[in-house]
mmCIF file of N, CA and C in Angstrom:
data_model
loop_
_atom_site.group_PDB
_atom_site.id
_atom_site.type_symbol
_atom_site.label_atom_id
_atom_site.label_comp_id
_atom_site.label_asym_id
_atom_site.label_seq_id
_atom_site.Cartn_x
_atom_site.Cartn_y
_atom_site.Cartn_z
ATOM 1 N N MET A 12 0.853 -1.165 0.000
ATOM 2 C CA MET A 12 0.000 0.000 0.000
ATOM 3 C C MET A 12 0.900 1.229 0.000
ATOM 4 N N ASP A 13 0.605 2.160 -0.880
ATOM 5 C CA ASP A 13 1.407 3.373 -0.936
ATOM 6 C C ASP A 13 0.947 4.375 0.129
ATOM 7 N N LYS A 14 1.670 5.478 0.246
ATOM 8 C CA LYS A 14 1.397 6.473 1.282
ATOM 9 C C LYS A 14 -0.006 7.065 1.134
ATOM 10 N N ALA A 15 -0.428 7.349 -0.103
ATOM 11 C CA ALA A 15 -1.764 7.920 -0.332
ATOM 12 C C ALA A 15 -2.854 6.942 0.108
ATOM 13 N N GLY A 16 -2.652 5.652 -0.189
ATOM 14 C CA GLY A 16 -3.618 4.642 0.216
ATOM 15 C C GLY A 16 -3.713 4.512 1.726
ATOM 16 N N LEU A 17 -2.567 4.599 2.393
ATOM 17 C CA LEU A 17 -2.550 4.533 3.849
ATOM 18 C C LEU A 17 -3.272 5.732 4.456
ATOM 19 N N HIS A 18 -3.032 6.915 3.910
ATOM 20 C CA HIS A 18 -3.725 8.098 4.416
ATOM 21 C C HIS A 18 -5.232 7.980 4.210
ATOM 22 N N LYS A 19 -5.632 7.437 3.068
ATOM 23 C CA LYS A 19 -7.057 7.271 2.803
ATOM 24 C C LYS A 19 -7.664 6.253 3.775
ATOM 25 N N LEU A 20 -6.957 5.148 4.023
ATOM 26 C CA LEU A 20 -7.436 4.124 4.941
ATOM 27 C C LEU A 20 -7.618 4.669 6.350
ATOM 28 N N LEU A 21 -6.685 5.486 6.799
ATOM 29 C CA LEU A 21 -6.719 6.002 8.163
ATOM 30 C C LEU A 21 -7.373 7.372 8.276
ATOM 31 N N ASP A 22 -8.096 7.771 7.257
ATOM 32 C CA ASP A 22 -8.788 9.055 7.277
ATOM 33 C C ASP A 22 -9.674 9.142 8.506
ATOM 34 N N LEU A 23 -9.440 10.140 9.307
ATOM 35 C CA LEU A 23 -10.202 10.294 10.543
ATOM 36 C C LEU A 23 -11.239 11.399 10.417
ATOM 37 N N GLY A 24 -11.660 11.674 9.195
ATOM 38 C CA GLY A 24 -12.635 12.740 8.934
ATOM 39 C C GLY A 24 -14.030 12.355 9.377
ATOM 40 N N GLU A 25 -14.986 13.131 8.899
ATOM 41 C CA GLU A 25 -16.383 12.945 9.276
ATOM 42 C C GLU A 25 -16.947 11.623 8.787
ATOM 43 N N ILE A 26 -17.936 11.143 9.509
ATOM 44 C CA ILE A 26 -18.676 9.973 9.077
ATOM 45 C C ILE A 26 -19.596 10.433 7.962
ATOM 46 N N LYS A 27 -19.538 9.747 6.832
ATOM 47 C CA LYS A 27 -20.244 10.191 5.646
ATOM 48 C C LYS A 27 -21.592 9.519 5.467
ATOM 49 N N SER A 28 -21.993 8.705 6.396
ATOM 50 C CA SER A 28 -23.214 7.941 6.239
ATOM 51 C C SER A 28 -24.131 8.142 7.442
ATOM 52 N N GLU A 29 -25.416 8.152 7.165
ATOM 53 C CA GLU A 29 -26.400 8.212 8.245
ATOM 54 C C GLU A 29 -26.752 6.802 8.726
ATOM 55 N N ALA A 30 -26.256 5.805 8.015
ATOM 56 C CA ALA A 30 -26.538 4.419 8.390
ATOM 57 C C ALA A 30 -26.026 4.147 9.793
ATOM 58 N N SER A 31 -26.700 3.252 10.486
ATOM 59 C CA SER A 31 -26.289 2.899 11.833
ATOM 60 C C SER A 31 -26.362 1.385 11.992
ATOM 61 N N ILE A 32 -25.369 0.824 12.660
ATOM 62 C CA ILE A 32 -25.315 -0.608 12.919
ATOM 63 C C ILE A 32 -25.412 -0.807 14.425
ATOM 64 N N LEU A 33 -26.294 -1.697 14.839
ATOM 65 C CA LEU A 33 -26.470 -1.992 16.255
ATOM 66 C C LEU A 33 -25.690 -3.262 16.575
ATOM 67 N N ILE A 34 -24.854 -3.190 17.613
ATOM 68 C CA ILE A 34 -24.001 -4.308 17.991
ATOM 69 C C ILE A 34 -24.348 -4.730 19.411
ATOM 70 N N PHE A 35 -24.719 -5.996 19.547
ATOM 71 C CA PHE A 35 -25.035 -6.540 20.864
ATOM 72 C C PHE A 35 -23.823 -7.278 21.406
ATOM 73 N N SER A 36 -23.469 -6.955 22.639
ATOM 74 C CA SER A 36 -22.417 -7.675 23.351
ATOM 75 C C SER A 36 -22.851 -7.785 24.802
ATOM 76 N N GLU A 37 -22.672 -8.958 25.373
ATOM 77 C CA GLU A 37 -23.055 -9.137 26.772
ATOM 78 C C GLU A 37 -22.164 -8.321 27.689
ATOM 79 N N GLU A 38 -20.961 -8.048 27.252
ATOM 80 C CA GLU A 38 -19.991 -7.282 28.043
ATOM 81 C C GLU A 38 -19.449 -6.142 27.178
ATOM 82 N N ILE A 39 -19.639 -4.915 27.642
ATOM 83 C CA ILE A 39 -19.144 -3.763 26.889
ATOM 84 C C ILE A 39 -18.019 -3.116 27.693
ATOM 85 N N GLY A 40 -16.841 -3.115 27.098
ATOM 86 C CA GLY A 40 -15.672 -2.546 27.761
ATOM 87 C C GLY A 40 -14.860 -1.704 26.806
ATOM 88 N N ASN A 41 -13.702 -1.270 27.284
ATOM 89 C CA ASN A 41 -12.843 -0.396 26.488
ATOM 90 C C ASN A 41 -12.379 -1.041 25.187
ATOM 91 N N ARG A 42 -12.091 -2.335 25.224
ATOM 92 C CA ARG A 42 -11.557 -2.991 24.028
ATOM 93 C C ARG A 42 -12.581 -3.058 22.898
ATOM 94 N N ILE A 43 -13.811 -3.439 23.210
ATOM 95 C CA ILE A 43 -14.806 -3.514 22.136
ATOM 96 C C ILE A 43 -15.160 -2.119 21.632
ATOM 97 N N ASN A 44 -15.169 -1.135 22.523
ATOM 98 C CA ASN A 44 -15.396 0.249 22.078
ATOM 99 C C ASN A 44 -14.307 0.697 21.109
ATOM 100 N N TYR A 45 -13.061 0.402 21.446
ATOM 101 C CA TYR A 45 -11.910 0.762 20.621
ATOM 102 C C TYR A 45 -11.997 0.116 19.236
ATOM 103 N N VAL A 46 -12.289 -1.170 19.201
ATOM 104 C CA VAL A 46 -12.386 -1.903 17.939
ATOM 105 C C VAL A 46 -13.541 -1.384 17.083
ATOM 106 N N CYS A 47 -14.704 -1.198 17.686
ATOM 107 C CA CYS A 47 -15.868 -0.742 16.925
ATOM 108 C C CYS A 47 -15.665 0.671 16.389
ATOM 109 N N GLU A 48 -15.068 1.532 17.191
ATOM 110 C CA GLU A 48 -14.795 2.883 16.697
ATOM 111 C C GLU A 48 -13.866 2.832 15.489
ATOM 112 N N PHE A 49 -12.840 1.995 15.559
ATOM 113 C CA PHE A 49 -11.912 1.863 14.435
ATOM 114 C C PHE A 49 -12.617 1.306 13.199
ATOM 115 N N ILE A 50 -13.287 0.173 13.347
ATOM 116 C CA ILE A 50 -13.915 -0.495 12.200
ATOM 117 C C ILE A 50 -15.022 0.356 11.590
ATOM 118 N N PHE A 51 -15.960 0.786 12.424
ATOM 119 C CA PHE A 51 -17.157 1.421 11.883
ATOM 120 C C PHE A 51 -16.979 2.912 11.615
ATOM 121 N N ASN A 52 -16.387 3.650 12.541
ATOM 122 C CA ASN A 52 -16.232 5.088 12.335
ATOM 123 C C ASN A 52 -15.079 5.429 11.408
ATOM 124 N N HIS A 53 -13.903 4.897 11.663
ATOM 125 C CA HIS A 53 -12.713 5.305 10.922
ATOM 126 C C HIS A 53 -12.558 4.619 9.575
ATOM 127 N N VAL A 54 -12.903 3.340 9.493
ATOM 128 C CA VAL A 54 -12.716 2.612 8.237
ATOM 129 C C VAL A 54 -13.984 2.637 7.379
ATOM 130 N N LEU A 55 -15.108 2.179 7.926
ATOM 131 C CA LEU A 55 -16.335 2.081 7.142
ATOM 132 C C LEU A 55 -17.120 3.387 7.059
ATOM 133 N N LYS A 56 -16.827 4.321 7.966
ATOM 134 C CA LYS A 56 -17.510 5.625 8.003
ATOM 135 C C LYS A 56 -19.016 5.490 8.203
ATOM 136 N N VAL A 57 -19.408 4.602 9.122
ATOM 137 C CA VAL A 57 -20.819 4.462 9.480
ATOM 138 C C VAL A 57 -20.954 4.577 10.993
ATOM 139 N N ASN A 58 -22.120 4.953 11.420
ATOM 140 C CA ASN A 58 -22.411 5.040 12.849
ATOM 141 C C ASN A 58 -22.672 3.640 13.403
ATOM 142 N N TYR A 59 -22.415 3.481 14.675
ATOM 143 C CA TYR A 59 -22.718 2.218 15.347
ATOM 144 C C TYR A 59 -23.170 2.538 16.762
ATOM 145 N N LEU A 60 -23.867 1.580 17.343
ATOM 146 C CA LEU A 60 -24.282 1.691 18.731
ATOM 147 C C LEU A 60 -24.060 0.330 19.379
ATOM 148 N N LEU A 61 -23.330 0.324 20.485
ATOM 149 C CA LEU A 61 -23.125 -0.897 21.263
ATOM 150 C C LEU A 61 -24.199 -0.982 22.335
ATOM 151 N N THR A 62 -24.747 -2.166 22.514
ATOM 152 C CA THR A 62 -25.738 -2.354 23.561
ATOM 153 C C THR A 62 -25.559 -3.722 24.217
ATOM 154 N N SER A 63 -25.909 -3.788 25.487
ATOM 155 C CA SER A 63 -25.966 -5.074 26.180
ATOM 156 C C SER A 63 -27.420 -5.402 26.529
ATOM 157 N N ASP A 64 -28.341 -4.602 26.013
ATOM 158 C CA ASP A 64 -29.778 -4.786 26.242
ATOM 159 C C ASP A 64 -30.347 -5.647 25.113
ATOM 160 N N SER A 65 -30.612 -6.910 25.404
ATOM 161 C CA SER A 65 -31.073 -7.828 24.358
ATOM 162 C C SER A 65 -32.448 -7.451 23.816
ATOM 163 N N LYS A 66 -33.304 -6.871 24.642
ATOM 164 C CA LYS A 66 -34.636 -6.464 24.162
ATOM 165 C C LYS A 66 -34.521 -5.307 23.169
ATOM 166 N N GLN A 67 -33.671 -4.328 23.477
ATOM 167 C CA GLN A 67 -33.435 -3.223 22.553
ATOM 168 C C GLN A 67 -32.884 -3.766 21.235
ATOM 169 N N PHE A 68 -31.947 -4.694 21.346
ATOM 170 C CA PHE A 68 -31.308 -5.270 20.164
ATOM 171 C C PHE A 68 -32.322 -6.016 19.302
ATOM 172 N N GLU A 69 -33.069 -6.903 19.913
ATOM 173 C CA GLU A 69 -34.029 -7.715 19.170
ATOM 174 C C GLU A 69 -35.127 -6.874 18.540
ATOM 175 N N GLY A 70 -35.501 -5.768 19.170
ATOM 176 C CA GLY A 70 -36.581 -4.931 18.654
ATOM 177 C C GLY A 70 -36.160 -3.917 17.603
ATOM 178 N N SER A 71 -34.880 -3.785 17.373
ATOM 179 C CA SER A 71 -34.383 -2.780 16.436
ATOM 180 C C SER A 71 -34.559 -3.208 14.987
ATOM 181 N N LYS A 72 -34.796 -2.238 14.124
ATOM 182 C CA LYS A 72 -34.898 -2.463 12.680
ATOM 183 C C LYS A 72 -33.569 -2.185 11.984
ATOM 184 N N ASP A 73 -32.576 -1.670 12.730
ATOM 185 C CA ASP A 73 -31.260 -1.380 12.157
ATOM 186 C C ASP A 73 -30.535 -2.677 11.807
ATOM 187 N N PRO A 74 -29.542 -2.602 10.929
ATOM 188 C CA PRO A 74 -28.680 -3.772 10.717
ATOM 189 C C PRO A 74 -28.018 -4.145 12.040
ATOM 190 N N LYS A 75 -27.918 -5.461 12.327
ATOM 191 C CA LYS A 75 -27.474 -5.898 13.647
ATOM 192 C C LYS A 75 -26.338 -6.912 13.561
ATOM 193 N N ILE A 76 -25.427 -6.780 14.531
ATOM 194 C CA ILE A 76 -24.356 -7.749 14.724
ATOM 195 C C ILE A 76 -24.459 -8.261 16.157
ATOM 196 N N ASN A 77 -24.561 -9.567 16.294
ATOM 197 C CA ASN A 77 -24.636 -10.213 17.601
ATOM 198 C C ASN A 77 -23.239 -10.709 17.952
ATOM 199 N N TYR A 78 -22.559 -10.015 18.854
ATOM 200 C CA TYR A 78 -21.223 -10.410 19.300
ATOM 201 C C TYR A 78 -21.354 -11.060 20.676
ATOM 202 N N SER A 79 -21.929 -12.254 20.687
ATOM 203 C CA SER A 79 -22.154 -12.955 21.952
ATOM 204 C C SER A 79 -22.332 -14.438 21.681
ATOM 205 N N THR A 80 -22.491 -15.184 22.756
ATOM 206 C CA THR A 80 -22.744 -16.620 22.636
ATOM 207 C C THR A 80 -24.236 -16.916 22.518
ATOM 208 N N LYS A 81 -25.069 -15.891 22.687
ATOM 209 C CA LYS A 81 -26.517 -16.072 22.593
ATOM 210 C C LYS A 81 -26.945 -16.248 21.138
ATOM 211 N N GLU A 82 -27.985 -17.052 20.939
ATOM 212 C CA GLU A 82 -28.613 -17.193 19.623
ATOM 213 C C GLU A 82 -29.672 -16.104 19.510
ATOM 214 N N ILE A 83 -29.500 -15.203 18.551
ATOM 215 C CA ILE A 83 -30.486 -14.152 18.316
ATOM 216 C C ILE A 83 -30.771 -14.124 16.820
ATOM 217 N N GLU A 84 -32.014 -14.360 16.465
ATOM 218 C CA GLU A 84 -32.412 -14.394 15.052
ATOM 219 C C GLU A 84 -32.337 -13.003 14.423
ATOM 220 N N GLY A 85 -32.047 -12.984 13.136
ATOM 221 C CA GLY A 85 -32.070 -11.740 12.378
ATOM 222 C C GLY A 85 -30.829 -10.882 12.527
ATOM 223 N N ALA A 86 -29.746 -11.460 13.013
ATOM 224 C CA ALA A 86 -28.512 -10.693 13.205
ATOM 225 C C ALA A 86 -27.312 -11.512 12.738
ATOM 226 N N LEU A 87 -26.339 -10.834 12.182
ATOM 227 C CA LEU A 87 -25.065 -11.466 11.864
ATOM 228 C C LEU A 87 -24.408 -11.840 13.184
ATOM 229 N N ARG A 88 -23.962 -13.076 13.306
ATOM 230 C CA ARG A 88 -23.407 -13.522 14.583
ATOM 231 C C ARG A 88 -21.905 -13.741 14.491
ATOM 232 N N ILE A 89 -21.193 -13.148 15.437
ATOM 233 C CA ILE A 89 -19.755 -13.351 15.587
ATOM 234 C C ILE A 89 -19.537 -13.857 17.007
ATOM 235 N N LEU A 90 -19.034 -15.082 17.120
ATOM 236 C CA LEU A 90 -18.765 -15.642 18.448
ATOM 237 C C LEU A 90 -17.492 -15.032 19.016
ATOM 238 N N PRO A 91 -17.547 -14.489 20.225
ATOM 239 C CA PRO A 91 -16.349 -13.925 20.842
ATOM 240 C C PRO A 91 -15.329 -14.996 21.200
ATOM 241 N N HIS A 92 -14.086 -14.716 20.945
ATOM 242 C CA HIS A 92 -12.994 -15.620 21.310
ATOM 243 C C HIS A 92 -12.607 -15.420 22.767
ATOM 244 N N GLY A 93 -12.724 -14.198 23.262
ATOM 245 C CA GLY A 93 -12.397 -13.907 24.654
ATOM 246 C C GLY A 93 -11.360 -12.815 24.838
ATOM 247 N N LEU A 94 -10.626 -12.467 23.790
ATOM 248 C CA LEU A 94 -9.570 -11.466 23.916
ATOM 249 C C LEU A 94 -10.112 -10.117 24.381
ATOM 250 N N LEU A 95 -11.282 -9.731 23.902
ATOM 251 C CA LEU A 95 -11.802 -8.403 24.249
ATOM 252 C C LEU A 95 -12.287 -8.303 25.685
ATOM 253 N N SER A 96 -12.503 -9.436 26.327
ATOM 254 C CA SER A 96 -12.928 -9.391 27.729
ATOM 255 C C SER A 96 -11.765 -9.612 28.694
ATOM 256 N N GLU A 97 -10.574 -9.893 28.158
ATOM 257 C CA GLU A 97 -9.397 -10.071 29.015
ATOM 258 C C GLU A 97 -8.926 -8.731 29.559
ATOM 259 N N LYS A 98 -8.189 -8.796 30.622
ATOM 260 C CA LYS A 98 -7.553 -7.611 31.200
ATOM 261 C C LYS A 98 -6.050 -7.757 31.026
ATOM 262 N N GLY A 99 -5.372 -6.678 30.758
ATOM 263 C CA GLY A 99 -3.921 -6.725 30.610
ATOM 264 C C GLY A 99 -3.499 -7.259 29.258
ATOM 265 N N ALA A 100 -2.229 -7.595 29.151
ATOM 266 C CA ALA A 100 -1.655 -8.064 27.893
ATOM 267 C C ALA A 100 -2.033 -9.515 27.628
ATOM 268 N N ALA A 101 -2.230 -9.819 26.342
ATOM 269 C CA ALA A 101 -2.519 -11.189 25.941
ATOM 270 C C ALA A 101 -1.292 -12.046 26.191
ATOM 271 N N GLU A 102 -1.494 -13.176 26.830
ATOM 272 C CA GLU A 102 -0.386 -14.046 27.187
ATOM 273 C C GLU A 102 0.184 -14.811 25.999
ATOM 274 N N LYS A 103 -0.690 -15.201 25.080
ATOM 275 C CA LYS A 103 -0.181 -15.973 23.954
ATOM 276 C C LYS A 103 -0.640 -15.363 22.631
ATOM 277 N N LYS A 104 0.165 -15.587 21.631
ATOM 278 C CA LYS A 104 -0.125 -15.059 20.303
ATOM 279 C C LYS A 104 -1.218 -15.894 19.650
ATOM 280 N N PRO A 105 -2.015 -15.262 18.786
ATOM 281 C CA PRO A 105 -3.047 -16.030 18.094
ATOM 282 C C PRO A 105 -2.414 -17.006 17.106
ATOM 283 N N VAL A 106 -3.048 -18.137 16.948
ATOM 284 C CA VAL A 106 -2.563 -19.148 16.017
ATOM 285 C C VAL A 106 -3.236 -18.917 14.669
ATOM 286 N N PRO A 107 -2.447 -18.668 13.628
ATOM 287 C CA PRO A 107 -3.060 -18.477 12.311
ATOM 288 C C PRO A 107 -3.598 -19.803 11.778
ATOM 289 N N GLU A 108 -4.706 -19.723 11.077
ATOM 290 C CA GLU A 108 -5.304 -20.899 10.479
ATOM 291 C C GLU A 108 -5.681 -20.563 9.042
ATOM 292 N N ILE A 109 -5.429 -21.475 8.135
ATOM 293 C CA ILE A 109 -5.753 -21.238 6.731
ATOM 294 C C ILE A 109 -6.990 -22.033 6.362
ATOM 295 N N LYS A 110 -7.959 -21.341 5.762
ATOM 296 C CA LYS A 110 -9.186 -21.974 5.286
ATOM 297 C C LYS A 110 -9.592 -21.254 4.012
ATOM 298 N N ASN A 111 -9.873 -22.007 2.975
ATOM 299 C CA ASN A 111 -10.257 -21.433 1.681
ATOM 300 C C ASN A 111 -9.233 -20.414 1.192
ATOM 301 N N ASP A 112 -7.960 -20.745 1.370
ATOM 302 C CA ASP A 112 -6.840 -19.903 0.941
ATOM 303 C C ASP A 112 -6.810 -18.536 1.628
ATOM 304 N N MET A 113 -7.414 -18.430 2.789
ATOM 305 C CA MET A 113 -7.397 -17.196 3.582
ATOM 306 C C MET A 113 -6.790 -17.507 4.947
ATOM 307 N N ILE A 114 -6.102 -16.520 5.532
ATOM 308 C CA ILE A 114 -5.536 -16.692 6.868
ATOM 309 C C ILE A 114 -6.492 -16.086 7.883
ATOM 310 N N TYR A 115 -6.803 -16.849 8.914
ATOM 311 C CA TYR A 115 -7.706 -16.401 9.970
ATOM 312 C C TYR A 115 -6.989 -16.454 11.314
ATOM 313 N N PHE A 116 -7.363 -15.541 12.188
ATOM 314 C CA PHE A 116 -6.880 -15.526 13.565
ATOM 315 C C PHE A 116 -8.096 -15.557 14.483
ATOM 316 N N TYR A 117 -7.946 -16.160 15.634
ATOM 317 C CA TYR A 117 -9.002 -16.258 16.640
ATOM 318 C C TYR A 117 -10.218 -17.030 16.129
ATOM 319 N N ARG A 118 -9.942 -18.256 15.724
ATOM 320 C CA ARG A 118 -11.011 -19.147 15.282
ATOM 321 C C ARG A 118 -12.025 -19.301 16.405
ATOM 322 N N ASN A 119 -13.294 -19.343 16.052
ATOM 323 C CA ASN A 119 -14.331 -19.428 17.079
ATOM 324 C C ASN A 119 -15.241 -20.635 16.886
ATOM 325 N N GLY A 120 -14.680 -21.739 16.477
ATOM 326 C CA GLY A 120 -15.491 -22.929 16.245
ATOM 327 C C GLY A 120 -16.038 -22.923 14.831
ATOM 328 N N SER A 121 -17.154 -23.557 14.657
ATOM 329 C CA SER A 121 -17.729 -23.649 13.312
ATOM 330 C C SER A 121 -18.214 -22.293 12.830
ATOM 331 N N GLY A 122 -18.698 -21.465 13.735
ATOM 332 C CA GLY A 122 -19.136 -20.121 13.369
ATOM 333 C C GLY A 122 -20.195 -20.123 12.286
ATOM 334 N N ARG A 123 -21.443 -19.967 12.654
ATOM 335 C CA ARG A 123 -22.529 -19.982 11.673
ATOM 336 C C ARG A 123 -22.344 -18.894 10.626
ATOM 337 N N ASP A 124 -22.002 -17.682 11.052
ATOM 338 C CA ASP A 124 -21.854 -16.578 10.119
ATOM 339 C C ASP A 124 -20.395 -16.221 9.855
ATOM 340 N N PHE A 125 -19.569 -16.301 10.870
ATOM 341 C CA PHE A 125 -18.151 -15.966 10.753
ATOM 342 C C PHE A 125 -17.335 -17.112 11.308
ATOM 343 N N TYR A 126 -16.285 -17.472 10.627
ATOM 344 C CA TYR A 126 -15.418 -18.579 11.028
ATOM 345 C C TYR A 126 -14.469 -18.170 12.154
ATOM 346 N N PHE A 127 -14.296 -16.860 12.346
ATOM 347 C CA PHE A 127 -13.341 -16.369 13.332
ATOM 348 C C PHE A 127 -13.881 -15.108 13.982
ATOM 349 N N ASP A 128 -13.257 -14.723 15.081
ATOM 350 C CA ASP A 128 -13.652 -13.512 15.805
ATOM 351 C C ASP A 128 -12.900 -12.327 15.200
ATOM 352 N N ILE A 129 -13.538 -11.672 14.258
ATOM 353 C CA ILE A 129 -12.899 -10.561 13.548
ATOM 354 C C ILE A 129 -12.611 -9.398 14.491
ATOM 355 N N PHE A 130 -13.440 -9.181 15.503
ATOM 356 C CA PHE A 130 -13.194 -8.088 16.444
ATOM 357 C C PHE A 130 -11.912 -8.331 17.240
ATOM 358 N N SER A 131 -11.698 -9.564 17.705
ATOM 359 C CA SER A 131 -10.463 -9.881 18.428
ATOM 360 C C SER A 131 -9.249 -9.752 17.522
ATOM 361 N N ALA A 132 -9.367 -10.218 16.279
ATOM 362 C CA ALA A 132 -8.250 -10.124 15.336
ATOM 363 C C ALA A 132 -7.890 -8.668 15.076
ATOM 364 N N VAL A 133 -8.880 -7.828 14.851
ATOM 365 C CA VAL A 133 -8.618 -6.400 14.614
ATOM 366 C C VAL A 133 -7.982 -5.782 15.850
ATOM 367 N N PHE A 134 -8.513 -6.083 17.032
ATOM 368 C CA PHE A 134 -7.938 -5.526 18.253
ATOM 369 C C PHE A 134 -6.477 -5.925 18.401
ATOM 370 N N TYR A 135 -6.181 -7.192 18.184
ATOM 371 C CA TYR A 135 -4.814 -7.676 18.353
ATOM 372 C C TYR A 135 -3.846 -6.897 17.465
ATOM 373 N N PHE A 136 -4.232 -6.683 16.217
ATOM 374 C CA PHE A 136 -3.313 -6.040 15.291
ATOM 375 C C PHE A 136 -3.268 -4.521 15.411
ATOM 376 N N ILE A 137 -4.382 -3.854 15.677
ATOM 377 C CA ILE A 137 -4.316 -2.382 15.769
ATOM 378 C C ILE A 137 -3.770 -1.913 17.114
ATOM 379 N N SER A 138 -3.898 -2.747 18.147
ATOM 380 C CA SER A 138 -3.368 -2.355 19.454
ATOM 381 C C SER A 138 -1.906 -2.769 19.613
ATOM 382 N N ARG A 139 -1.430 -3.562 18.682
ATOM 383 C CA ARG A 139 -0.050 -4.056 18.679
ATOM 384 C C ARG A 139 0.257 -4.876 19.936
ATOM 385 N N CYS A 140 -0.689 -5.740 20.288
ATOM 386 C CA CYS A 140 -0.545 -6.599 21.467
ATOM 387 C C CYS A 140 0.763 -7.379 21.479
ATOM 388 N N GLU A 141 1.235 -7.750 20.305
ATOM 389 C CA GLU A 141 2.441 -8.578 20.259
ATOM 390 C C GLU A 141 3.644 -7.873 20.860
ATOM 391 N N GLU A 142 3.587 -6.548 20.994
ATOM 392 C CA GLU A 142 4.709 -5.797 21.550
ATOM 393 C C GLU A 142 4.589 -5.605 23.058
ATOM 394 N N TRP A 143 3.448 -5.928 23.627
ATOM 395 C CA TRP A 143 3.265 -5.724 25.054
ATOM 396 C C TRP A 143 4.118 -6.715 25.783
#
C-alpha cells in the first residue's frame, strides 16, 4: 500500500453515512469500544451503537451484529474468542489458520456466520498486542 492509500485508509474525517449498525455484546468494555470505533467510524464511516440490552437489540430495525454466545435471530453472529474481555496483555499469540486460501486468527469454532472472531483479530493487530 502506498502512502496515499494509507492516508485514505486512516482518514479520521467525518462519518459520511447516516446508516447505523447496532451491535449486541453481553460485556461492553474499552476494548470492544476501541475496535468498533476503528472499524465502523474510521474505516467504514458508518455510525454504530453498542448495547448489552437484548430487548433493545431484538426490537431494532437497524442492521445488527450479535457479538455474543446467545442465539439471536435476524442478526449477523460473531462468536467472541475472549480477547476483548481479558484484562492486561494477551499471554499468547493467536494461532493463524488457513481456510479457503485465507488466513484467519481467533477461530471461534464452526461459526454460523463468521469462522473467526474478527473483532479480536482487529484488536490484536491495531493495538499491537504482540509488543506488550
